[in-house]
Short mmCIF file of C-alpha atoms in Angstrom, two decimals:
data_model
loop_
_atom_site.label_atom_id
_atom_site.label_comp_id
_atom_site.label_asym_id
_atom_site.label_seq_id
_atom_site.Cartn_x
_atom_site.Cartn_y
_atom_site.Cartn_z
CA MET A 1 23.74 2.99 0.78
CA ALA A 2 23.49 1.91 4.41
CA ASN A 3 20.56 4.18 5.19
CA GLU A 4 18.42 3.17 2.28
CA PRO A 5 15.24 1.28 3.18
CA ARG A 6 15.80 -2.46 2.85
CA VAL A 7 13.44 -4.48 0.72
CA LEU A 8 13.05 -8.25 0.31
CA ILE A 9 11.67 -9.88 -2.84
CA ILE A 10 10.36 -13.41 -2.29
CA GLU A 11 9.81 -14.99 -5.67
CA ASP A 12 10.57 -18.52 -6.90
CA HIS A 13 10.07 -17.75 -10.57
CA ASP A 14 13.60 -16.95 -11.76
CA ALA A 15 12.68 -14.51 -14.51
CA LEU A 16 10.20 -12.63 -12.37
CA ARG A 17 12.64 -12.44 -9.47
CA ALA A 18 15.39 -11.16 -11.75
CA MET A 19 13.04 -8.59 -13.23
CA LEU A 20 11.86 -7.31 -9.84
CA PHE A 21 15.44 -7.14 -8.59
CA ALA A 22 16.55 -5.24 -11.69
CA ILE A 23 13.74 -2.73 -11.28
CA LEU A 24 14.05 -2.15 -7.57
CA ARG A 25 17.84 -1.97 -7.38
CA HIS A 26 17.63 1.20 -9.46
CA GLN A 27 15.42 2.80 -6.82
CA PRO A 28 16.93 4.30 -3.67
CA LEU A 29 16.55 0.96 -1.91
CA ALA A 30 18.74 -1.83 -0.58
CA VAL A 31 17.33 -4.96 -2.18
CA ASP A 32 17.61 -8.65 -1.29
CA THR A 33 15.94 -11.62 -2.93
CA ALA A 34 14.86 -15.08 -1.81
CA ALA A 35 13.96 -17.86 -4.22
CA THR A 36 12.74 -20.38 -1.65
CA LEU A 37 10.85 -20.48 1.61
CA SER A 38 13.96 -21.42 3.58
CA ALA A 39 15.96 -18.59 1.98
CA ALA A 40 13.18 -16.15 2.83
CA LEU A 41 13.06 -17.27 6.46
CA GLU A 42 16.85 -17.01 6.66
CA ARG A 43 16.66 -13.45 5.31
CA ILE A 44 14.11 -12.26 7.85
CA SER A 45 16.12 -13.90 10.65
CA THR A 46 19.17 -11.83 9.83
CA CYS A 47 17.74 -8.54 8.57
CA ASP A 48 15.05 -5.97 9.22
CA TYR A 49 13.05 -5.18 6.13
CA ALA A 50 11.03 -2.02 5.63
CA LEU A 51 9.06 -3.76 2.92
CA ILE A 52 8.58 -7.32 1.74
CA LEU A 53 7.21 -8.23 -1.66
CA ILE A 54 5.98 -11.83 -1.72
CA ASP A 55 4.50 -13.89 -4.53
CA MET A 56 1.47 -15.80 -3.29
CA SER A 57 2.16 -18.46 -5.94
CA LEU A 58 5.31 -19.78 -4.23
CA ALA A 59 5.56 -23.56 -4.63
CA SER A 60 4.23 -25.92 -1.92
CA ASP A 61 2.17 -23.31 -0.05
CA GLY A 62 5.39 -21.39 0.45
CA ALA A 63 3.68 -18.05 1.03
CA GLU A 64 1.44 -19.44 3.76
CA LYS A 65 4.41 -21.13 5.42
CA PHE A 66 6.41 -17.94 5.14
CA PHE A 67 3.72 -16.00 6.99
CA ASP A 68 3.68 -18.65 9.75
CA GLY A 69 7.45 -18.34 10.02
CA PHE A 70 7.32 -14.56 9.89
CA ARG A 71 4.89 -14.47 12.81
CA ARG A 72 7.17 -16.76 14.80
CA ILE A 73 10.52 -15.17 13.93
CA ARG A 74 9.51 -11.49 13.80
CA PRO A 75 6.39 -11.06 15.93
CA GLU A 76 7.09 -7.37 16.51
CA SER A 77 8.02 -6.55 12.93
CA THR A 78 6.69 -3.39 11.30
CA SER A 79 7.54 -4.57 7.78
CA PHE A 80 5.07 -3.41 5.16
CA ILE A 81 4.11 -6.49 3.17
CA ILE A 82 2.79 -6.41 -0.38
CA ALA A 83 1.48 -9.62 -1.91
CA VAL A 84 1.75 -10.38 -5.60
CA ARG A 85 -0.95 -12.70 -6.89
CA ASP A 86 -2.31 -14.27 -10.00
CA PRO A 87 -5.90 -12.96 -10.09
CA LYS A 88 -7.04 -16.25 -11.65
CA HIS A 89 -6.26 -18.04 -8.38
CA ASP A 90 -8.27 -17.26 -5.31
CA VAL A 91 -5.97 -17.35 -2.28
CA PHE A 92 -6.49 -16.19 1.27
CA ILE A 93 -4.18 -13.31 2.12
CA ASP A 94 -3.86 -12.55 5.81
CA PRO A 95 -4.91 -8.92 6.39
CA ASP A 96 -3.05 -8.84 9.71
CA LEU A 97 0.25 -9.16 7.86
CA VAL A 98 -0.35 -8.02 4.30
CA SER A 99 -1.30 -4.43 3.58
CA ALA A 100 -1.73 -4.44 -0.17
CA VAL A 101 -2.13 -6.79 -3.11
CA VAL A 102 -0.88 -6.30 -6.65
CA ASN A 103 -2.04 -8.50 -9.48
CA LYS A 104 -0.05 -10.17 -12.23
CA PRO A 105 0.90 -9.19 -14.84
CA LEU A 106 2.71 -6.53 -12.87
CA GLU A 107 2.48 -2.88 -13.79
CA ILE A 108 6.18 -2.36 -13.33
CA ASP A 109 6.48 1.40 -13.04
CA THR A 110 3.60 1.62 -10.58
CA LEU A 111 5.03 -1.20 -8.48
CA ALA A 112 8.48 0.41 -8.39
CA GLU A 113 7.03 3.71 -7.23
CA VAL A 114 4.75 2.07 -4.67
CA VAL A 115 7.63 0.07 -3.18
CA ARG A 116 9.91 3.12 -3.09
CA GLU A 117 7.33 5.44 -1.52
CA CYS A 118 6.03 2.96 1.04
CA ALA A 119 9.47 1.71 2.10
CA ALA A 120 10.62 5.30 2.58
CA VAL A 121 8.10 6.01 5.35
CA ILE A 122 8.57 2.83 7.40
CA PRO A 123 10.54 3.81 10.51
CA PRO A 124 13.72 1.79 11.07
CA PRO A 125 13.73 -0.47 14.14
CA ASP A 126 15.16 0.95 17.36
CA GLU A 127 17.77 -1.79 17.50
CA PRO A 128 18.38 -2.96 13.94
CA LEU A 129 19.96 -6.33 13.24
CA PRO A 130 23.52 -6.21 11.90
CA CYS A 131 22.63 -7.17 8.32
CA PRO A 132 25.20 -8.21 5.75
CA PRO A 133 25.41 -5.93 2.68
CA ALA A 134 22.34 -6.11 0.50
CA GLU A 135 22.44 -8.02 -2.78
CA SER A 136 21.86 -4.79 -4.66
CA GLU A 137 24.84 -3.22 -2.94
CA VAL A 138 27.09 -6.18 -3.80
CA ARG A 139 25.87 -6.03 -7.40
CA ASP A 140 26.56 -2.30 -7.57
CA ARG A 141 30.12 -2.87 -6.39
CA PHE A 142 30.55 -5.62 -8.93
CA ASP A 143 29.20 -3.38 -11.70
CA ARG A 144 31.74 -0.75 -10.71
CA GLY A 145 34.39 -3.45 -10.98
CA SER A 146 35.55 -3.26 -7.40
CA GLU A 147 34.27 -6.58 -6.06
CA LEU A 148 33.04 -9.94 -7.22
CA PRO A 149 29.57 -10.96 -6.06
CA ASN A 150 29.28 -14.02 -3.80
CA MET B 1 -4.45 11.93 -18.94
CA GLY B 2 -5.85 13.05 -15.59
CA HIS B 3 -9.40 12.55 -14.41
CA ASP B 4 -9.39 16.16 -13.24
CA THR B 5 -10.99 15.73 -9.83
CA ARG B 6 -10.05 15.50 -6.15
CA LEU B 7 -10.11 12.90 -3.46
CA LEU B 8 -9.04 12.72 0.15
CA VAL B 9 -7.25 9.77 1.75
CA VAL B 10 -7.66 9.59 5.53
CA HIS B 11 -5.43 7.04 7.23
CA ASP B 12 -3.19 7.11 10.29
CA GLU B 13 -0.53 4.75 8.86
CA ASP B 14 2.15 6.56 6.89
CA ALA B 15 2.85 3.63 4.58
CA ILE B 16 -0.82 3.10 3.70
CA ARG B 17 -1.17 6.81 2.92
CA ALA B 18 1.95 6.62 0.76
CA LEU B 19 0.57 3.54 -1.01
CA LEU B 20 -2.81 5.08 -1.81
CA LEU B 21 -1.34 8.44 -2.73
CA THR B 22 1.12 6.84 -5.14
CA VAL B 23 -1.37 4.54 -6.83
CA LEU B 24 -4.12 7.13 -7.20
CA ARG B 25 -1.81 9.89 -8.40
CA ARG B 26 -0.45 7.57 -11.04
CA ARG B 27 -4.02 7.12 -12.25
CA GLY B 28 -4.16 10.87 -12.74
CA PHE B 29 -6.28 11.78 -9.69
CA GLN B 30 -5.72 14.83 -7.55
CA VAL B 31 -5.13 13.41 -4.08
CA ASP B 32 -4.84 15.01 -0.66
CA THR B 33 -4.07 13.06 2.49
CA ALA B 34 -4.81 13.41 6.18
CA GLY B 35 -3.18 11.42 8.98
CA ASN B 36 -5.94 11.92 11.53
CA ALA B 37 -9.59 12.90 11.82
CA ALA B 38 -8.94 16.51 12.88
CA GLU B 39 -6.77 17.13 9.82
CA ALA B 40 -9.35 15.39 7.64
CA VAL B 41 -12.21 17.53 8.96
CA GLU B 42 -10.19 20.67 8.30
CA LYS B 43 -9.53 19.61 4.71
CA LEU B 44 -13.13 18.57 4.21
CA ARG B 45 -14.30 22.03 5.31
CA GLY B 46 -12.17 23.45 2.52
CA GLY B 47 -14.56 21.62 0.20
CA GLY B 48 -14.15 20.20 -3.25
CA TYR B 49 -13.71 16.48 -2.58
CA ALA B 50 -15.70 14.09 -4.72
CA VAL B 51 -14.42 10.94 -2.96
CA VAL B 52 -12.97 10.18 0.47
CA LEU B 53 -11.11 6.98 1.39
CA LEU B 54 -11.58 6.72 5.15
CA ASP B 55 -9.73 4.39 7.49
CA LEU B 56 -12.23 2.96 9.95
CA MET B 57 -9.53 1.72 12.31
CA MET B 58 -8.12 5.06 13.39
CA PRO B 59 -7.53 5.40 17.12
CA THR B 60 -9.75 7.60 19.32
CA ALA B 61 -12.81 6.97 17.16
CA GLY B 62 -11.67 9.67 14.76
CA ASP B 63 -13.66 8.15 11.93
CA ASP B 64 -16.91 8.86 13.82
CA ASP B 65 -16.00 12.55 14.12
CA PHE B 66 -15.28 12.67 10.43
CA LEU B 67 -18.55 10.97 9.46
CA GLU B 68 -20.46 13.41 11.68
CA GLU B 69 -18.82 16.23 9.76
CA ILE B 70 -19.91 14.64 6.47
CA GLU B 71 -23.47 14.38 7.82
CA ARG B 72 -23.58 18.13 8.38
CA LEU B 73 -23.05 18.74 4.68
CA ALA B 74 -26.03 19.05 2.36
CA ALA B 75 -26.59 15.73 0.62
CA ALA B 76 -25.60 17.15 -2.77
CA GLU B 77 -22.30 18.35 -1.39
CA ARG B 78 -21.27 15.14 0.37
CA PRO B 79 -18.33 13.29 -1.09
CA ALA B 80 -18.70 9.58 -1.74
CA VAL B 81 -17.01 7.84 1.19
CA ILE B 82 -15.27 4.49 0.84
CA ALA B 83 -14.50 2.99 4.22
CA LEU B 84 -11.20 1.11 4.54
CA THR B 85 -11.57 -1.75 6.98
CA ALA B 86 -9.41 -4.50 8.47
CA GLY B 87 -10.21 -7.73 10.21
CA PRO B 88 -13.53 -9.45 10.72
CA ARG B 89 -15.12 -6.63 12.73
CA THR B 90 -18.35 -5.40 11.24
CA ARG B 91 -20.18 -2.32 12.29
CA TYR B 92 -23.18 -0.40 11.13
CA LEU B 93 -22.36 2.29 8.61
CA ASP B 94 -25.03 4.74 7.48
CA PRO B 95 -25.54 4.16 3.74
CA ASP B 96 -26.36 7.85 3.35
CA LEU B 97 -22.79 8.62 4.39
CA VAL B 98 -20.74 5.63 3.25
CA ALA B 99 -20.93 4.40 -0.33
CA GLY B 100 -18.99 1.19 0.28
CA THR B 101 -16.22 -0.59 2.12
CA ILE B 102 -12.91 -2.07 1.01
CA ARG B 103 -11.20 -4.60 3.21
CA LYS B 104 -7.48 -4.92 3.86
CA PRO B 105 -5.25 -6.10 2.21
CA PHE B 106 -6.07 -3.53 -0.43
CA ASP B 107 -6.12 -4.72 -4.02
CA ILE B 108 -4.66 -1.55 -5.45
CA GLU B 109 -6.03 -2.13 -8.93
CA LEU B 110 -9.56 -2.74 -7.65
CA LEU B 111 -9.37 0.23 -5.34
CA ALA B 112 -8.24 2.57 -8.12
CA ASP B 113 -11.03 1.29 -10.38
CA VAL B 114 -13.66 1.86 -7.69
CA VAL B 115 -12.39 5.39 -7.14
CA ALA B 116 -12.46 6.05 -10.88
CA GLN B 117 -16.08 4.93 -11.10
CA LEU B 118 -17.10 7.06 -8.14
CA LEU B 119 -15.33 10.11 -9.53
CA ARG B 120 -17.25 9.76 -12.77
CA LYS B 121 -20.52 9.75 -10.82
CA GLY B 122 -19.30 12.62 -8.61
CA GLY B 123 -18.51 14.63 -11.69
CA GLN B 124 -22.09 14.35 -12.82
CA GLY B 125 -23.91 14.75 -9.55
CA ASN B 126 -21.80 16.66 -7.06
CA ARG B 127 -22.56 20.35 -7.34
CA GLN B 128 -19.73 21.44 -5.05
CA TRP B 129 -17.21 19.52 -7.08
CA GLN B 130 -18.46 20.99 -10.36
CA MET B 131 -18.20 24.49 -8.95
CA ASN B 132 -14.62 23.88 -7.95
CA GLN B 133 -13.72 22.53 -11.35
CA GLU B 134 -15.08 25.64 -13.02
CA SER B 135 -13.11 28.00 -10.78
#
């Protein structure tokens, strides 16, 4: 578990976040989620992520503010960032940070494979942060009946 | 159902290559990749590519070497080249060599659709590609 690429899902829509988590936790990935801007910034302060999946429709310009925070908190990060967007809404997506865009409604199997394959080739940082166990790992333990999730 | 044709992805970033390879394979395309211009030229010389996705930001001006190699091919045997670009930098690209550009961040759906359209045209007009499909 510890060596699996770590992935962060930033999504404030509960059902979508739960769906993405359910899909990605069954990939060989360690998966965390953040439902708010502040939770997302807290996550990137404490963990190195190979890949970040962020919904551009976060409330109150949350995605834009996240990118500002990301630049400040992790200026040297090599995280591969994929933006999820509603194609009906035209939003600026910073090409310096975001590598790819996927449109809603999400093509789930393609997204799962893209996240898995891209995260797998991102080199881990030389001095990784001491992250707490990933949400997916805690959930796995809970499912096996050995631990209650926080 | 596959589109039964080949394309080459040339990019020096592992994750971008993985992204494009995954998306395009899922659409049923036959995809090869190259991580630098030298590898790309070698694969191009093997022939049979209808479309090339070429990173224009590779270090050591590798994209220029690759485009020169394309120029040496007879017009009918040249693959359609889509240049992958980033940032506001613009530069002159010979329209005889480059069919179009796609800017980062890559909309993977749009990119796959563009490739699909080009492969349909390549299938009708690219003699080299047709020969390879028959063999």
